[in-house]
Short mmCIF file of C-alpha atoms and ligand atoms in Angstrom, two decimals:
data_model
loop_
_atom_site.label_atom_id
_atom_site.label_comp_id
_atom_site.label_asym_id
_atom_site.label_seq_id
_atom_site.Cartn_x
_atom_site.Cartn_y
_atom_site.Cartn_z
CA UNK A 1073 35.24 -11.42 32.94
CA UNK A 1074 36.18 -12.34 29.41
CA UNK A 1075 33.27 -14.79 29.43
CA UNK A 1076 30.69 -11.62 30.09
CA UNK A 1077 32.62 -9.47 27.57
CA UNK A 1078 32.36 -12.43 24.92
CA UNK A 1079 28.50 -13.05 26.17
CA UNK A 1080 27.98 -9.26 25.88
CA UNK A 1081 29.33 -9.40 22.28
CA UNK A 1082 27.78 -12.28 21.29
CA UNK A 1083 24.15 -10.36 22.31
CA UNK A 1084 25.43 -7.52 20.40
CA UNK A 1085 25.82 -9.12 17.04
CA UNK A 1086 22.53 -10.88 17.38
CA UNK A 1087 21.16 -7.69 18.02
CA UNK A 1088 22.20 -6.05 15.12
CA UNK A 1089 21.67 -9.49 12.67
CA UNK A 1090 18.37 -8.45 13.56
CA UNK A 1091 16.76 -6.94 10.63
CA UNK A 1092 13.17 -6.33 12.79
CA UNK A 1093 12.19 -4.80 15.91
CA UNK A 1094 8.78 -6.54 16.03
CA UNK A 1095 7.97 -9.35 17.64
CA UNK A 1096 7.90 -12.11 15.41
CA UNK A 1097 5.41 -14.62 17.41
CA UNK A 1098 3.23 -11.17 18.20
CA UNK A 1099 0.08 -10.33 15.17
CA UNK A 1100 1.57 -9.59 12.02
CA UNK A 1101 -0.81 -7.22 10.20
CA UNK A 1102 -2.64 -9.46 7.42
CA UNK A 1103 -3.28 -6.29 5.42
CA UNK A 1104 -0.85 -2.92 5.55
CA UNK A 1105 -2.02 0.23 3.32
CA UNK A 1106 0.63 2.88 2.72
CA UNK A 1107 -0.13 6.52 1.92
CA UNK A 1108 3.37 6.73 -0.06
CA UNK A 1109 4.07 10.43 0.39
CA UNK A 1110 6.77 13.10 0.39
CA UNK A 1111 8.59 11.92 -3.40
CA UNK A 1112 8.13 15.83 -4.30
CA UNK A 1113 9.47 17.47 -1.07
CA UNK A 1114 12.26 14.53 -1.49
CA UNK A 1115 13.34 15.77 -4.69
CA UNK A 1116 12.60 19.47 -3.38
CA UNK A 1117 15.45 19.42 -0.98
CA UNK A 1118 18.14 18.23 -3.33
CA UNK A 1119 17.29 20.94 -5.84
CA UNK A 1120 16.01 17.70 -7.98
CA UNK A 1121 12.73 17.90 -10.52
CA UNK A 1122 9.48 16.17 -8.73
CA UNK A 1123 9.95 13.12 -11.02
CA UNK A 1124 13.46 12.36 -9.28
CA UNK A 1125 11.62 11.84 -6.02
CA UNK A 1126 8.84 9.65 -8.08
CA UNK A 1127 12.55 7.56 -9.49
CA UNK A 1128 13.50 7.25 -6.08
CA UNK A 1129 10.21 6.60 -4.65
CA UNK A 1130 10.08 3.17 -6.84
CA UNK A 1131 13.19 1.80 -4.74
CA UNK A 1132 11.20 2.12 -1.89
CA UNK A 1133 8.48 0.50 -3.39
CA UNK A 1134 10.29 -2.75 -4.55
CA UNK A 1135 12.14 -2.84 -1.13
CA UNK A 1136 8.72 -2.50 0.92
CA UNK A 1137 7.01 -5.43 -1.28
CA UNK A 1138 9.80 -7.52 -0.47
CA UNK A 1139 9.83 -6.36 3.25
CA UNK A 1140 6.28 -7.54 3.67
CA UNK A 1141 6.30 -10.38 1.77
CA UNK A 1142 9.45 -11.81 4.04
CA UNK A 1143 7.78 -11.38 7.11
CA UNK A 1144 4.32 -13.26 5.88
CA UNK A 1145 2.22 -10.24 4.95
CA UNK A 1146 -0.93 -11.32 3.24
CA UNK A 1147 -1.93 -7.60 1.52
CA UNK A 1148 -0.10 -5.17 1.08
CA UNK A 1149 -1.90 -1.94 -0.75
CA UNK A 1150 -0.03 1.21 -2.28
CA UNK A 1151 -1.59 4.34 -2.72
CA UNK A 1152 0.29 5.19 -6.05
CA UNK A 1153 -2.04 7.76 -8.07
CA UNK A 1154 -5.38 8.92 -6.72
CA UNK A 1155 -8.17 10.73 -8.85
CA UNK A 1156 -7.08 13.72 -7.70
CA UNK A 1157 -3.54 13.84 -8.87
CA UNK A 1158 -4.63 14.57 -12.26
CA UNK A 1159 -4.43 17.72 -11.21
CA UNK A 1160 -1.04 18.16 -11.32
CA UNK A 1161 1.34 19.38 -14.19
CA UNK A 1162 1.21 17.00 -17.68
CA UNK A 1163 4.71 16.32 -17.67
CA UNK A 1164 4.40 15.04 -13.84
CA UNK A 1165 1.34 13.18 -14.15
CA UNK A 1166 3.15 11.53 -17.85
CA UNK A 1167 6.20 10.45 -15.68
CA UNK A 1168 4.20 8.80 -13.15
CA UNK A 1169 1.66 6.86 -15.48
CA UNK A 1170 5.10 5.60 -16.70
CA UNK A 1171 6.02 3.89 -13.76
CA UNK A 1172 4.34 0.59 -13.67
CA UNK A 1173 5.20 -0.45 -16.50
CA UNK A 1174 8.71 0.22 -15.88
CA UNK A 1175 8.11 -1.09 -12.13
CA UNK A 1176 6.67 -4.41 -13.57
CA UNK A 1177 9.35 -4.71 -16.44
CA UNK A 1178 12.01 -4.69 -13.75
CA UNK A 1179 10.25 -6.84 -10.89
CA UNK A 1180 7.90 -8.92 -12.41
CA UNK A 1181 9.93 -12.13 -12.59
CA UNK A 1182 10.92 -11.86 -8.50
CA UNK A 1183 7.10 -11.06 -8.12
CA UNK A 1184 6.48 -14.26 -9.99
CA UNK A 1185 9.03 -16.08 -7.87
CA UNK A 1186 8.36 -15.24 -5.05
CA UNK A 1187 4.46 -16.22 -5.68
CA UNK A 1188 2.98 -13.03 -5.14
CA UNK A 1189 -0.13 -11.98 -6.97
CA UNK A 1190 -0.59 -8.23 -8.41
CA UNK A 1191 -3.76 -6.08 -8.16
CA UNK A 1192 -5.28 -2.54 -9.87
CA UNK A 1193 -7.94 -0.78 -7.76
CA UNK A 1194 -9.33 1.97 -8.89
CA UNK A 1195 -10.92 2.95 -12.22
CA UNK A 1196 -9.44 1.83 -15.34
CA UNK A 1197 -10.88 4.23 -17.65
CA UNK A 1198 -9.15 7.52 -18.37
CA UNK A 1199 -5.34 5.65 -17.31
CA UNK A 1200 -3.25 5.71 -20.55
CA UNK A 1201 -2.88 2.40 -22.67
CA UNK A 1202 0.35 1.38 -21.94
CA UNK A 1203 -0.42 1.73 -18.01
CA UNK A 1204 -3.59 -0.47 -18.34
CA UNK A 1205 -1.56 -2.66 -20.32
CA UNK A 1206 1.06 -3.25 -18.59
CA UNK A 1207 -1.18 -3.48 -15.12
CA UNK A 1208 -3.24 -6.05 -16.79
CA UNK A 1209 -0.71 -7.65 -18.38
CA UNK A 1210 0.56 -8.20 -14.74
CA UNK A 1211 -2.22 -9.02 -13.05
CA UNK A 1212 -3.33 -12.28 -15.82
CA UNK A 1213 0.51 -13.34 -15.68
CA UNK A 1214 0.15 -13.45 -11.69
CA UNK A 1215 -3.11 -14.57 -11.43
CA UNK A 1216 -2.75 -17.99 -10.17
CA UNK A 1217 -0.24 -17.20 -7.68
CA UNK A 1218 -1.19 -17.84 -3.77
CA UNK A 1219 1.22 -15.33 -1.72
CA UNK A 1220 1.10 -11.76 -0.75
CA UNK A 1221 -1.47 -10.11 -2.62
CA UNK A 1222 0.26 -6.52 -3.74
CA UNK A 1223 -2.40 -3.95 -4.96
CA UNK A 1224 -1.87 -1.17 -6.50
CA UNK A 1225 -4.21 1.71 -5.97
CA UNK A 1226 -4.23 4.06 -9.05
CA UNK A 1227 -6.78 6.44 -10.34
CA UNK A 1228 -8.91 5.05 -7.01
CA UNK A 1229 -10.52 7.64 -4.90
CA UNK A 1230 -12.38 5.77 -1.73
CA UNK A 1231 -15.80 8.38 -2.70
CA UNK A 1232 -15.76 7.01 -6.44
CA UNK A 1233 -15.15 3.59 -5.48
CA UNK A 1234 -17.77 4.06 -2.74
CA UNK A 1235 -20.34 6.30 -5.13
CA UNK A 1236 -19.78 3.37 -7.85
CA UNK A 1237 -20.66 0.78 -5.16
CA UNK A 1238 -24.10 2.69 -3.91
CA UNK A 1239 -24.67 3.11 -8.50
CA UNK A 1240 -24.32 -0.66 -8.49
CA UNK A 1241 -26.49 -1.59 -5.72
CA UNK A 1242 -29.16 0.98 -6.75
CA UNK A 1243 -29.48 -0.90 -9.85
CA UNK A 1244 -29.98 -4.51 -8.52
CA UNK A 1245 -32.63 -2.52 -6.47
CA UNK A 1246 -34.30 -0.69 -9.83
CA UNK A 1247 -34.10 -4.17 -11.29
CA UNK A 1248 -35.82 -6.12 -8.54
CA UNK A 1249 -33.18 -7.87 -7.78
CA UNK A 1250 -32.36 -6.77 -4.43
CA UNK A 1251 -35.00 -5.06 -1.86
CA UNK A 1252 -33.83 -2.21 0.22
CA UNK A 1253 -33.89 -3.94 3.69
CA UNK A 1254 -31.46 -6.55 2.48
CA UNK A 1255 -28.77 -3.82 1.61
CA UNK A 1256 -26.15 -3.63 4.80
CA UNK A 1257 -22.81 -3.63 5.47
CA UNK A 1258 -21.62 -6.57 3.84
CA UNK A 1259 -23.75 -6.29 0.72
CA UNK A 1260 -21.64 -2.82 0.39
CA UNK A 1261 -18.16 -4.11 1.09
CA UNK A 1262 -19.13 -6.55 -1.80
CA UNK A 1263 -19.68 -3.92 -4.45
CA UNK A 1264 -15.94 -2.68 -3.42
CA UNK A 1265 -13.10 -3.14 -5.49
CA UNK A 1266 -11.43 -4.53 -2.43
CA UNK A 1267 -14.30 -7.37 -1.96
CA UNK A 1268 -12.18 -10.06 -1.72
CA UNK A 1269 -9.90 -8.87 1.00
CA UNK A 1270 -9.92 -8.45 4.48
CA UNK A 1271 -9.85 -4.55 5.99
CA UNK A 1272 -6.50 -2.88 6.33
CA UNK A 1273 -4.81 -3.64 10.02
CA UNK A 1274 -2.61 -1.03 9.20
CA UNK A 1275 -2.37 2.17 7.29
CA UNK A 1276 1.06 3.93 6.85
CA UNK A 1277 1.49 7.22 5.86
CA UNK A 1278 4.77 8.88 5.10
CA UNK A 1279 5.93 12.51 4.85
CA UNK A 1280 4.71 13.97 7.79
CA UNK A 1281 1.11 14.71 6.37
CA UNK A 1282 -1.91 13.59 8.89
CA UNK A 1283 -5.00 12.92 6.58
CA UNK A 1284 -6.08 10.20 3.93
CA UNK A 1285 -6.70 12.33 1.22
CA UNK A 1286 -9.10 10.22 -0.33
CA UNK A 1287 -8.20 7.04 0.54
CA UNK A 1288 -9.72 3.72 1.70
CA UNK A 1289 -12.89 5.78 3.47
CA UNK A 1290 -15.00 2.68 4.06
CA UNK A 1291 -12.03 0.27 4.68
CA UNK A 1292 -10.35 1.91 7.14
CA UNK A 1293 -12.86 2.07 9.78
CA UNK A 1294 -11.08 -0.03 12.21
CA UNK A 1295 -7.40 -0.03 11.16
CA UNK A 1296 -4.57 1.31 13.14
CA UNK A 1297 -3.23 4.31 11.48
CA UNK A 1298 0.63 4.99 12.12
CA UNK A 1299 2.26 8.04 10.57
CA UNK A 1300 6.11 9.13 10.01
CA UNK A 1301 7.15 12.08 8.94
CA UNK A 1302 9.93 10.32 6.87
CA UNK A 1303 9.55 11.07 3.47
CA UNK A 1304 8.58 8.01 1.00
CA UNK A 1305 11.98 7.94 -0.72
CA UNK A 1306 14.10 7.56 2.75
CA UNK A 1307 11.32 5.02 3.99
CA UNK A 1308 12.67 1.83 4.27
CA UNK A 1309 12.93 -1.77 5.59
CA UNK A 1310 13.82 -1.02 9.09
CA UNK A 1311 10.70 2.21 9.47
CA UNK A 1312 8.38 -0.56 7.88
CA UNK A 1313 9.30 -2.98 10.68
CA UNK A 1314 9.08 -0.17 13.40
CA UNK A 1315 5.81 0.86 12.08
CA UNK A 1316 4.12 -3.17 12.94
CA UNK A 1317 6.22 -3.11 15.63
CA UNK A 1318 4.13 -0.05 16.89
CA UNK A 1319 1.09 -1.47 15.57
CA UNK A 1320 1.79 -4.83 17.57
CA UNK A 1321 1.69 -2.82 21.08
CA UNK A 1322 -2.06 -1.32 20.30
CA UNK A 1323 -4.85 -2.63 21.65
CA UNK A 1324 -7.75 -3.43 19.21
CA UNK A 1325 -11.23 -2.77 20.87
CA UNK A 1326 -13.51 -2.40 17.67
CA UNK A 1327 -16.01 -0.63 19.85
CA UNK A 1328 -15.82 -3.15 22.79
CA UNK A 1329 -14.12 -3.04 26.24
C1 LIG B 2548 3.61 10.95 -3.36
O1 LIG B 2548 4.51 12.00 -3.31
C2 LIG B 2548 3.46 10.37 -4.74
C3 LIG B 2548 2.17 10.64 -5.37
C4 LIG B 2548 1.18 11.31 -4.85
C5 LIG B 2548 2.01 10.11 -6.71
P1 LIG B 2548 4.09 13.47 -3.69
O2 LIG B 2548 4.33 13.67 -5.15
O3 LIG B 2548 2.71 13.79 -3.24
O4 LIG B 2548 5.14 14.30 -2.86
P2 LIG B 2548 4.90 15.65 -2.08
O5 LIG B 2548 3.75 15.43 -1.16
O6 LIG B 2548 4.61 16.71 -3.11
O7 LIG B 2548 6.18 15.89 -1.37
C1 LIG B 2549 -2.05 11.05 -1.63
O1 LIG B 2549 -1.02 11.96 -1.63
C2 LIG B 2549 -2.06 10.28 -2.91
C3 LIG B 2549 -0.97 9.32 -3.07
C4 LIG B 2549 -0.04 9.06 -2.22
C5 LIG B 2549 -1.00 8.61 -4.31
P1 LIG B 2549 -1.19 13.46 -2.09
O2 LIG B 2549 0.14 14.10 -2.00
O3 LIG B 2549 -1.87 13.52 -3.41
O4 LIG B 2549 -2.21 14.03 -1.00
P2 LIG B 2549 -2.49 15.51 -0.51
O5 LIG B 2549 -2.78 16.33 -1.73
O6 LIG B 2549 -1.26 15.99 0.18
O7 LIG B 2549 -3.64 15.38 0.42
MG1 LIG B 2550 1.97 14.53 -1.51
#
């Protein structure tokens, strides 16, 4: 009797050492894109200004990086400012071309440390100075590194970057460089900002909203979409871990049987 108790115990506690739910020899996702959404609702509901839930928002970010990067993740890619959140107010749009520079200030050294390699995609004009700067900054400084690859999507819109793409291939083709039957898939994926990677596996999307607004159009063709209606600034660690652990009980068909 004890002996069952104790073994019944001793189950429990490794259950809850357990920081995952997945399955740890099952696919992990090689490249996760979040949709991180909900930071104004967030701050809504505590009677806070937007930019609170933006503050808040970061913490997720840094404990998401870190979340994928434990676990082996080889891309991770967060949807931080698209080209069509300029429309919102100047004071909110100031706050949040703020952040990664503070973001960076804070975490670059453990991003260094722990080997992982920082990213921009999307357009670099019209993105204030110091947020180029400091993006740039942390991109040369991490450069050389080999681990997760975290990219940051700001001012990126999936038509511009797919408009630029079809500007730049037009031109090789206006050149004579290219001829029109040797444009296909892969020649386009190539004139992406995202070139070098592999398509999403994943794409997360908090806050209860069921669209893409904008993002990855081309990339996502294949990827398993999982949504929560958490918001971004209660997302954490453990809904990260539920969300692969959902992705690793899909079945992948690409078209086939
Ligand atoms: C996501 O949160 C952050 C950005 C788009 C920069 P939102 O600011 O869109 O939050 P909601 O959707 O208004 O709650
Ligand atoms: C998408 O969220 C953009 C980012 C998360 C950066 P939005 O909040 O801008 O999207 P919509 O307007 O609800 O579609
Ligand atoms: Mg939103």
């Amino acid at each position: 009797m004890l002996e069952r108790i104790q073994k019944m115990l001793g189950n429990k506690a490794e259950q809850t050492d357990k920081t995952h739910v997945f399955d740890e020899n099952g696919a992990i996702p090689k490249h996760i894109a979040v949709i991180m959404d909900g930071n104004g609702r967030w701050a809504k509901s505590r009677s806070l200004p937007r930019i609170a839930g933006h503050r808040q928002g970061m913490k997720t970010v840094k404990e998401i990086v870190k979340a994928a990067d434990d676990i082996g993740v080889e891309a991770l890619t967060m949807y931080a400012f698209s080209t069509e959140n300029w429309k919102r107010p100047r004071d909110e749009v100031d706050f949040l071309m703020k952040l990664p520079q503070e973001f960076l200030t804070t975490e670059l050294d453990e991003l260094i440390e722990r080997n992982i390699r920082i990213r921009m995609l999307g357009i670099q004009q019209g993105l204030p100075d110091f947020t180029l700067k400091a993006l740039l900054a942390g991109e040369e400084r991490t450069k050389n590194n080999t681990g997760l690859i975290l990219n940051f999507a700001l001012n990126y819109g999936g038509r511009t970057e797919i408009t630029n793409a079809v500007t730049e291939i037009a031109q090789l083709v206006a050149d004579g460089k290219l001829r029109p039957d040797e444009i296909n898939d892969a020649l386009v994926n190539d004139h992406l900002y995202t070139r070098d990677l592999p398509d999403p596996d994943l794409l997360i999307r908090t806050s209860g909203e069921i669209r893409l607004s904008n993002f990855m159009l081309w990339q996502l063709a294949y990827t398993e979409l999982w949504f929560t209606d958490v918001l971004w600034p209660d997302f954490n660690k453990e809904h990260f871990y539920q969300a692969i652990a959902e992705y690793q009980g899909r079945a992948r068909r690409y078209g086939a049987v």
